Short mmCIF file of C-alpha atoms in Angstrom, two decimals:
data_model
loop_
_atom_site.label_atom_id
_atom_site.label_comp_id
_atom_site.label_asym_id
_atom_site.label_seq_id
_atom_site.Cartn_x
_atom_site.Cartn_y
_atom_site.Cartn_z
CA MET A 1 -7.68 33.35 -3.67
CA ARG A 2 -4.75 31.05 -2.93
CA ALA A 3 -5.98 30.69 0.67
CA LEU A 4 -9.43 29.67 -0.62
CA HIS A 5 -7.86 27.06 -2.90
CA LEU A 6 -5.86 25.72 0.06
CA ILE A 7 -9.03 25.42 2.15
CA LEU A 8 -10.90 23.66 -0.66
CA PHE A 9 -8.07 21.17 -1.10
CA LEU A 10 -8.04 20.47 2.65
CA LEU A 11 -11.79 19.88 2.65
CA ILE A 12 -11.58 17.00 0.19
CA ILE A 13 -9.03 15.11 2.28
CA PRO A 14 -11.03 12.34 3.98
CA ALA A 15 -10.73 11.57 7.66
CA ALA A 16 -8.65 8.48 8.35
CA ARG A 17 -10.52 5.99 10.51
CA ALA A 18 -9.18 2.93 12.27
CA GLN A 19 -10.86 -0.33 11.40
CA ASP A 20 -13.31 -1.89 13.83
CA ALA A 21 -11.34 -4.20 16.07
CA TYR A 22 -14.08 -6.42 17.42
CA ILE A 23 -17.69 -7.08 16.51
CA GLY A 24 -18.79 -10.17 18.41
CA SER A 25 -18.31 -12.59 21.26
CA ALA A 26 -17.01 -15.56 19.27
CA PRO A 27 -13.29 -16.23 19.91
CA ARG A 28 -11.07 -15.00 17.07
CA PRO A 29 -7.37 -15.71 16.54
CA THR A 30 -4.54 -13.22 16.21
CA ARG A 31 -4.21 -12.30 12.53
CA ILE A 32 -1.48 -10.42 10.68
CA THR A 33 -1.83 -9.39 7.03
CA THR A 34 0.83 -7.82 4.84
CA GLY A 35 0.98 -7.06 1.15
CA ALA A 36 1.72 -4.72 -1.71
CA VAL A 37 -0.76 -2.90 -3.95
CA TYR A 38 -0.03 -1.10 -7.23
CA GLN A 39 -2.67 1.31 -8.60
CA GLN A 40 -2.56 3.52 -11.69
CA TYR A 41 -5.23 5.82 -13.14
CA ALA A 42 -5.02 8.06 -16.21
CA ASP A 43 -7.45 10.98 -16.01
CA ALA A 44 -7.63 14.27 -17.94
CA ASP A 45 -4.46 13.59 -19.92
CA SER A 46 -2.47 12.86 -16.74
CA ARG A 47 -1.38 9.72 -14.95
CA LEU A 48 -1.19 9.08 -11.22
CA GLN A 49 0.14 5.91 -9.63
CA GLN A 50 0.69 4.61 -6.11
CA VAL A 51 2.49 1.64 -4.61
CA SER A 52 1.42 0.93 -1.03
CA PHE A 53 2.43 -1.70 1.52
CA PRO A 54 -0.44 -2.11 3.99
CA ILE A 55 -0.04 -4.06 7.21
CA THR A 56 -2.85 -4.94 9.63
CA VAL A 57 -2.57 -6.67 12.99
CA PHE A 58 -5.56 -7.95 14.98
CA VAL A 59 -5.00 -9.20 18.52
CA PRO A 60 -7.79 -10.60 20.75
CA VAL A 61 -6.31 -9.71 24.15
CA SER A 62 -9.12 -11.56 25.93
CA ARG A 63 -12.55 -12.92 24.99
CA PRO A 64 -14.31 -9.51 25.24
CA PHE A 65 -11.34 -7.20 24.47
CA ALA A 66 -9.41 -6.76 21.23
CA VAL A 67 -6.89 -4.44 19.59
CA SER A 68 -6.14 -3.75 15.92
CA PHE A 69 -3.36 -1.78 14.27
CA THR A 70 -2.90 -0.60 10.69
CA ALA A 71 -0.19 1.30 8.82
CA SER A 72 0.90 1.65 5.20
CA PRO A 73 4.08 3.07 3.69
CA ALA A 74 3.49 4.27 0.12
CA MET A 75 5.07 5.93 -2.91
CA VAL A 76 3.19 8.19 -5.36
CA SER A 77 4.32 9.44 -8.77
CA GLY A 78 2.83 10.46 -12.09
CA ASP A 79 2.83 12.85 -15.03
CA ALA A 80 3.22 16.56 -14.18
CA VAL A 81 2.97 15.91 -10.43
CA ALA A 82 5.54 15.91 -7.67
CA SER A 83 6.54 12.54 -6.24
CA LEU A 84 5.39 11.77 -2.73
CA GLN A 85 6.57 8.97 -0.47
CA GLY A 86 6.70 8.08 3.19
CA LEU A 87 4.78 6.49 6.02
CA SER A 88 1.07 6.87 6.63
CA ASP A 89 -0.42 7.73 9.98
CA ALA A 90 -0.69 4.65 12.15
CA GLN A 91 -4.20 3.74 13.30
CA ILE A 92 -5.15 1.77 16.37
CA ALA A 93 -8.56 0.57 17.53
CA LEU A 94 -9.60 -0.82 20.90
CA SER A 95 -12.95 -2.47 21.54
CA TYR A 96 -14.75 -4.23 24.35
CA TYR A 97 -17.72 -6.57 23.87
CA GLN A 98 -20.40 -7.00 26.54
CA ARG A 99 -23.60 -9.03 26.69
CA MET A 100 -26.65 -7.22 28.10
CA GLY A 101 -29.38 -9.82 28.41
CA ALA A 102 -30.52 -10.65 24.90
CA ALA A 103 -28.68 -7.60 23.52
CA SER A 104 -24.97 -7.04 22.87
CA ALA A 105 -22.87 -3.88 23.12
CA VAL A 106 -19.47 -2.92 21.76
CA VAL A 107 -17.57 0.03 23.22
CA SER A 108 -14.75 1.21 20.98
CA LEU A 109 -11.99 3.78 20.83
CA SER A 110 -10.17 4.46 17.55
CA ALA A 111 -7.17 6.72 17.13
CA ASN A 112 -5.28 8.15 14.17
CA LEU A 113 -1.71 8.71 15.35
CA PRO A 114 0.16 11.56 13.59
CA SER A 115 3.14 9.51 12.47
CA GLY A 116 2.82 10.02 8.72
CA LYS A 117 4.26 12.53 6.29
CA ARG A 118 2.93 16.11 6.69
CA ALA A 119 4.18 19.71 6.33
CA LEU A 120 4.37 19.12 2.58
CA THR A 121 5.87 21.40 -0.03
CA GLN A 122 3.40 23.19 -2.30
CA GLU A 123 4.06 20.67 -5.10
CA GLU A 124 3.69 17.68 -2.77
CA PHE A 125 0.47 19.14 -1.36
CA GLU A 126 -1.03 19.45 -4.83
CA THR A 127 -0.19 15.77 -5.44
CA SER A 128 -1.81 14.86 -2.10
CA ALA A 129 -4.96 16.82 -2.98
CA LEU A 130 -5.28 14.93 -6.26
CA LEU A 131 -4.56 11.61 -4.56
CA SER A 132 -7.40 12.11 -2.07
CA GLN A 133 -10.16 12.33 -4.68
CA ASN A 134 -12.40 9.39 -3.82
CA PHE A 135 -13.32 8.53 -7.42
CA TYR A 136 -9.78 7.16 -7.77
CA GLY A 137 -10.04 4.88 -4.76
CA PHE A 138 -6.37 4.83 -3.80
CA ARG A 139 -5.60 2.53 -0.88
CA LEU A 140 -3.76 5.35 0.90
CA PRO A 141 -5.49 8.63 -0.01
CA VAL A 142 -3.85 10.65 2.80
CA PHE A 143 -0.36 10.31 4.28
CA GLY A 144 -0.62 12.42 7.42
CA GLN A 145 -3.15 14.30 9.54
CA GLY A 146 -3.39 15.32 13.18
CA LEU A 147 -4.29 13.29 16.24
CA ASN A 148 -7.83 11.95 15.75
CA LEU A 149 -9.73 10.20 18.54
CA SER A 150 -13.10 8.49 18.08
CA PRO A 151 -14.98 6.86 20.98
CA GLY A 152 -18.08 4.93 19.96
CA LEU A 153 -20.89 2.70 21.20
CA THR A 154 -22.88 0.12 19.22
CA ILE A 155 -25.82 -1.91 20.55
CA ALA A 156 -27.43 -4.85 18.75
CA PHE A 157 -30.58 -6.67 19.84
CA PRO A 158 -32.74 -9.44 18.38
CA ALA A 159 -36.02 -8.67 16.63
CA GLY A 160 -37.62 -12.09 16.43
CA ASP A 161 -35.92 -15.34 15.51
CA GLN A 162 -34.51 -14.24 12.14
CA ALA A 163 -33.64 -10.55 12.53
CA VAL A 164 -31.22 -8.32 14.44
CA LEU A 165 -31.41 -4.53 14.79
CA GLY A 166 -28.60 -2.21 15.78
CA ILE A 167 -27.96 1.41 16.69
CA GLY A 168 -24.72 3.22 17.25
CA ALA A 169 -23.05 6.57 17.72
CA SER A 170 -19.50 7.90 17.76
CA TYR A 171 -17.71 11.20 18.17
CA GLN A 172 -14.53 11.96 16.29
CA TYR A 173 -12.16 14.58 17.60
CA ARG A 174 -9.90 15.75 14.80
CA GLY A 175 -6.68 17.45 15.87
CA SER A 176 -4.81 20.32 14.27
CA PHE A 177 -1.92 19.74 11.89
CA GLU A 178 0.30 21.57 9.41
CA PRO A 179 -0.55 20.33 5.91
CA LEU A 180 1.83 22.80 4.22
CA ALA A 181 5.34 23.55 5.40
CA GLY A 182 5.80 27.09 6.73
CA MET A 183 2.13 27.81 7.44
CA SER A 184 1.61 30.56 10.01
CA ASP A 185 -1.50 28.80 11.39
CA THR A 186 -2.41 25.16 11.74
CA PHE A 187 -5.49 23.68 10.11
CA LYS A 188 -8.07 21.92 12.29
CA PRO A 189 -10.77 19.89 10.52
CA GLY A 190 -14.15 20.03 12.24
CA ASP A 191 -15.06 17.37 14.75
CA GLU A 192 -17.72 14.86 13.69
CA ILE A 193 -20.76 13.19 15.26
CA LEU A 194 -21.87 9.96 13.60
CA ILE A 195 -25.24 8.31 14.21
CA THR A 196 -26.12 5.00 12.60
CA GLY A 197 -28.86 2.41 12.59
CA GLY A 198 -29.40 -0.80 10.70
CA GLY A 199 -30.69 -4.32 10.60
CA ASP A 200 -29.96 -7.83 9.39
CA VAL A 201 -32.57 -10.46 8.53
CA ARG A 202 -32.22 -14.12 7.54
CA VAL A 203 -34.15 -15.18 4.44
CA GLY A 204 -34.35 -18.95 4.36
CA GLU A 205 -31.29 -21.04 5.09
CA ALA A 206 -28.91 -19.46 2.60
CA TRP A 207 -29.58 -15.73 2.40
CA ALA A 208 -29.16 -12.70 4.65
CA LEU A 209 -30.26 -9.14 3.89
CA SER A 210 -28.83 -6.14 5.73
CA THR A 211 -29.07 -2.38 5.56
CA ASP A 212 -27.72 0.57 7.49
CA ILE A 213 -28.27 4.32 7.48
CA THR A 214 -25.56 6.67 8.73
CA TYR A 215 -25.90 10.40 9.35
CA THR A 216 -22.81 12.50 10.05
CA LEU A 217 -22.79 16.03 11.47
CA TYR A 218 -19.71 18.22 11.09
CA GLN A 219 -18.40 21.16 13.07
CA ALA A 220 -16.69 24.06 11.29
CA ASP A 221 -13.13 23.69 9.99
CA ARG A 222 -10.69 26.22 11.44
CA LEU A 223 -7.48 27.87 10.27
CA GLY A 224 -5.80 29.08 13.42
CA ALA A 225 -8.60 30.54 15.56
CA ILE A 226 -10.88 31.42 12.62
CA ASP A 227 -13.74 29.34 11.22
CA VAL A 228 -13.07 28.97 7.50
CA TYR A 229 -15.57 26.36 6.30
CA GLU A 230 -18.90 24.92 7.45
CA THR A 231 -19.33 21.59 5.70
CA GLY A 232 -22.77 20.14 5.08
CA ASP A 233 -24.01 17.06 6.90
CA GLN A 234 -23.75 13.69 5.18
CA LEU A 235 -26.25 10.88 4.69
CA ALA A 236 -25.13 7.40 3.62
CA VAL A 237 -27.36 4.38 2.95
CA SER A 238 -26.03 0.85 2.35
CA ILE A 239 -27.89 -2.33 1.38
CA GLN A 240 -26.41 -5.83 1.09
CA ALA A 241 -27.62 -9.30 0.13
CA LEU A 242 -25.37 -12.22 1.04
CA GLY A 243 -26.05 -15.75 -0.16
CA ASN A 244 -24.23 -18.94 0.76
CA LEU A 245 -24.60 -21.33 -2.16
CA GLY A 246 -23.00 -24.53 -0.97
CA THR A 247 -19.28 -23.79 -0.65
CA ASN A 248 -19.67 -20.60 -2.75
CA GLN A 249 -20.86 -17.14 -1.74
CA LEU A 250 -22.67 -14.40 -3.69
CA ARG A 251 -22.62 -10.81 -2.45
CA VAL A 252 -24.58 -7.84 -3.82
CA PHE A 253 -23.79 -4.50 -2.19
CA GLY A 254 -25.15 -1.01 -2.92
CA ARG A 255 -24.29 2.33 -1.32
CA PHE A 256 -25.55 5.90 -1.79
CA ARG A 257 -23.90 8.92 -0.19
CA ASN A 258 -25.05 12.53 -0.28
CA LYS A 259 -23.36 15.58 1.23
CA GLY A 260 -25.41 18.62 2.20
CA LYS A 261 -24.69 22.21 1.16
CA SER A 262 -21.64 23.81 2.72
CA ALA A 263 -20.93 27.45 3.59
CA LEU A 264 -18.08 29.91 4.02
CA PRO A 265 -18.20 32.11 7.16
CA VAL A 266 -17.63 35.72 6.05
CA ALA A 267 -17.97 38.76 8.34
CA GLY A 268 -20.27 36.97 10.73
CA ALA A 269 -22.49 35.56 7.97
CA SER A 270 -22.47 32.35 5.93
CA ILE A 271 -22.35 32.36 2.15
CA PRO A 272 -22.74 29.31 -0.10
CA ALA A 273 -19.44 27.49 -0.63
CA PRO A 274 -18.17 25.78 -3.77
CA ARG A 275 -19.27 22.15 -3.91
CA THR A 276 -16.22 19.93 -3.34
CA GLU A 277 -17.71 16.48 -2.59
CA PRO A 278 -19.98 14.73 -5.08
CA THR A 279 -23.17 12.84 -4.44
CA GLN A 280 -22.15 9.30 -5.27
CA GLY A 281 -23.41 5.76 -5.61
CA ARG A 282 -21.93 2.31 -6.17
CA LEU A 283 -23.19 -1.18 -6.89
CA LEU A 284 -20.90 -4.17 -6.32
CA VAL A 285 -21.48 -7.82 -7.21
CA SER A 286 -18.95 -10.44 -6.12
CA TYR A 287 -18.96 -14.23 -6.34
CA ARG A 288 -16.54 -16.32 -4.27
CA VAL A 289 -16.11 -19.90 -5.44
CA ARG A 290 -14.16 -22.78 -3.97
CA VAL A 291 -12.00 -24.06 -6.84
CA LEU A 292 -10.02 -26.68 -4.95
CA GLU A 293 -9.74 -27.81 -1.33
CA THR A 294 -7.27 -25.00 -0.59
CA VAL A 295 -7.96 -22.53 -3.42
CA TYR A 296 -10.70 -19.89 -3.59
CA ALA A 297 -11.42 -17.42 -6.38
CA THR A 298 -13.55 -14.26 -6.27
CA LEU A 299 -14.98 -12.50 -9.32
CA ILE A 300 -16.12 -8.89 -8.95
CA ALA A 301 -18.05 -6.38 -11.06
CA GLN A 302 -18.78 -2.87 -9.85
CA GLY A 303 -20.34 0.35 -11.13
CA ARG A 304 -19.65 3.76 -9.55
CA TYR A 305 -21.07 7.21 -10.26
CA PHE A 306 -19.92 10.62 -8.98
CA GLU A 307 -21.93 13.77 -9.71
CA ALA A 308 -20.15 16.89 -10.92
CA THR A 309 -18.71 19.35 -8.39
CA ASP A 310 -17.18 22.79 -8.71
CA LEU A 311 -13.77 21.11 -8.97
CA TYR A 312 -14.44 18.10 -11.23
CA ASP A 313 -16.84 16.90 -13.92
CA ALA A 314 -19.19 13.97 -13.33
CA ARG A 315 -17.62 10.55 -13.60
CA GLY A 316 -19.02 7.09 -14.32
CA LEU A 317 -16.69 4.17 -13.68
CA PHE A 318 -16.86 0.39 -14.05
CA ASP A 319 -14.57 -2.10 -12.32
CA ILE A 320 -14.10 -5.74 -13.25
CA GLY A 321 -11.63 -8.04 -11.61
CA ALA A 322 -10.72 -11.21 -9.80
CA GLY A 323 -9.08 -12.24 -6.58
CA GLN A 324 -7.50 -15.48 -5.38
CA GLU A 325 -6.81 -17.03 -1.98
CA PHE A 326 -4.48 -20.00 -1.63
CA VAL A 327 -4.41 -21.67 1.77
CA ILE A 328 -0.80 -22.80 2.18
CA THR A 329 -1.29 -24.10 5.73
CA PRO A 330 -4.12 -23.64 8.24
CA GLU A 331 -2.13 -20.66 9.57
CA VAL A 332 -0.85 -19.09 6.33
CA SER A 333 -2.68 -18.02 3.18
CA LEU A 334 -1.58 -16.21 0.03
CA THR A 335 -3.88 -13.69 -1.69
CA SER A 336 -3.83 -11.81 -5.00
CA ARG A 337 -6.12 -9.29 -6.69
CA PHE A 338 -6.48 -7.71 -10.13
CA VAL A 339 -9.04 -5.01 -11.04
CA TYR A 340 -9.40 -3.11 -14.30
CA THR A 341 -11.27 0.22 -14.33
CA PHE A 342 -12.86 1.84 -17.39
CA GLY A 343 -15.44 4.51 -18.17
CA SER A 344 -14.58 8.16 -17.56
CA PHE A 345 -10.93 7.13 -17.26
CA PRO A 346 -8.96 3.86 -17.31
CA GLY A 347 -7.08 2.35 -14.42
CA VAL A 348 -5.68 -0.82 -12.93
CA GLU A 349 -5.08 -2.28 -9.49
CA ILE A 350 -2.75 -5.22 -8.87
CA GLY A 351 -2.05 -6.54 -5.42
CA GLY A 352 -1.03 -9.50 -3.33
CA GLY A 353 -0.17 -10.42 0.20
CA LEU A 354 0.15 -12.93 3.01
CA ALA A 355 -2.13 -13.54 5.96
CA PHE A 356 -0.85 -15.22 9.14
CA THR A 357 -3.16 -16.66 11.78
CA LEU A 358 -1.62 -17.35 15.19
#
């Protein structure tokens, strides 16, 4: 039974993905962002908090080629949980942009480098499993995994004067790692195949509507040489409306994600597995307004819903908050963010940072 619990905890740890490094042909400057984020959530008579220090570096090596790098040290503590602190895995993304007649293509390679904290104690692992629940939304849900590599290809092409369509695919190899100290076998999450398609259309002079559909297929997770879990495929649908209202901007974003039924391989057969990942949806509305020549403010309101699983009850959450950007010089800007969460449990996120453009 303890082995089954270990597997179920491992299944809810999300795959870390490097950010897209390059998405177009327009020249972009080198950009470095640093900051600190404090998050606290009180759920089921317990409290969990994290302080993270994310850093992101984007470097356009040449007009078609770019590199990005991300990392984030963090500290986690709370009531009745073991403290956890250390470095995250570093992530790097390479991309190359190429025109193909009227169409455009981006070839990318993302990597999760196993530099973060792993081989946890039992108490630390239980903290990590709780931290990775996506209804919390911690900035660093996982400290360390194995070596993950994800090559991808995206192609965009015009569909008339006001619309663009795109298709893409990627494969993610997920390497083995030792989540618990002293394990006799390593755990290897299943590799993934991701297929996506979407479109963007201009509506008048001020508005743009976009949507994308992503389908992800998963191979079986393995413990040593044995298949231990066959996770269901995942479907995600996103829709966004973006309006430029003078110097202000209104954004409405919705996303729905559903995970198929999973199975446990037993004696050559597959039996239904406990449901660990909820069907979920979110709706976000944000409004960015120019307050002064060098000061911008963003107001946000968001609703999120997570269906019940075999591990957790259903949760409905609401987020309200505000962000600020102060342009100190054309090369340096200061940002801050505050978000309050209420509904199934209360929480707060407070953060700030600096962005440098070179």
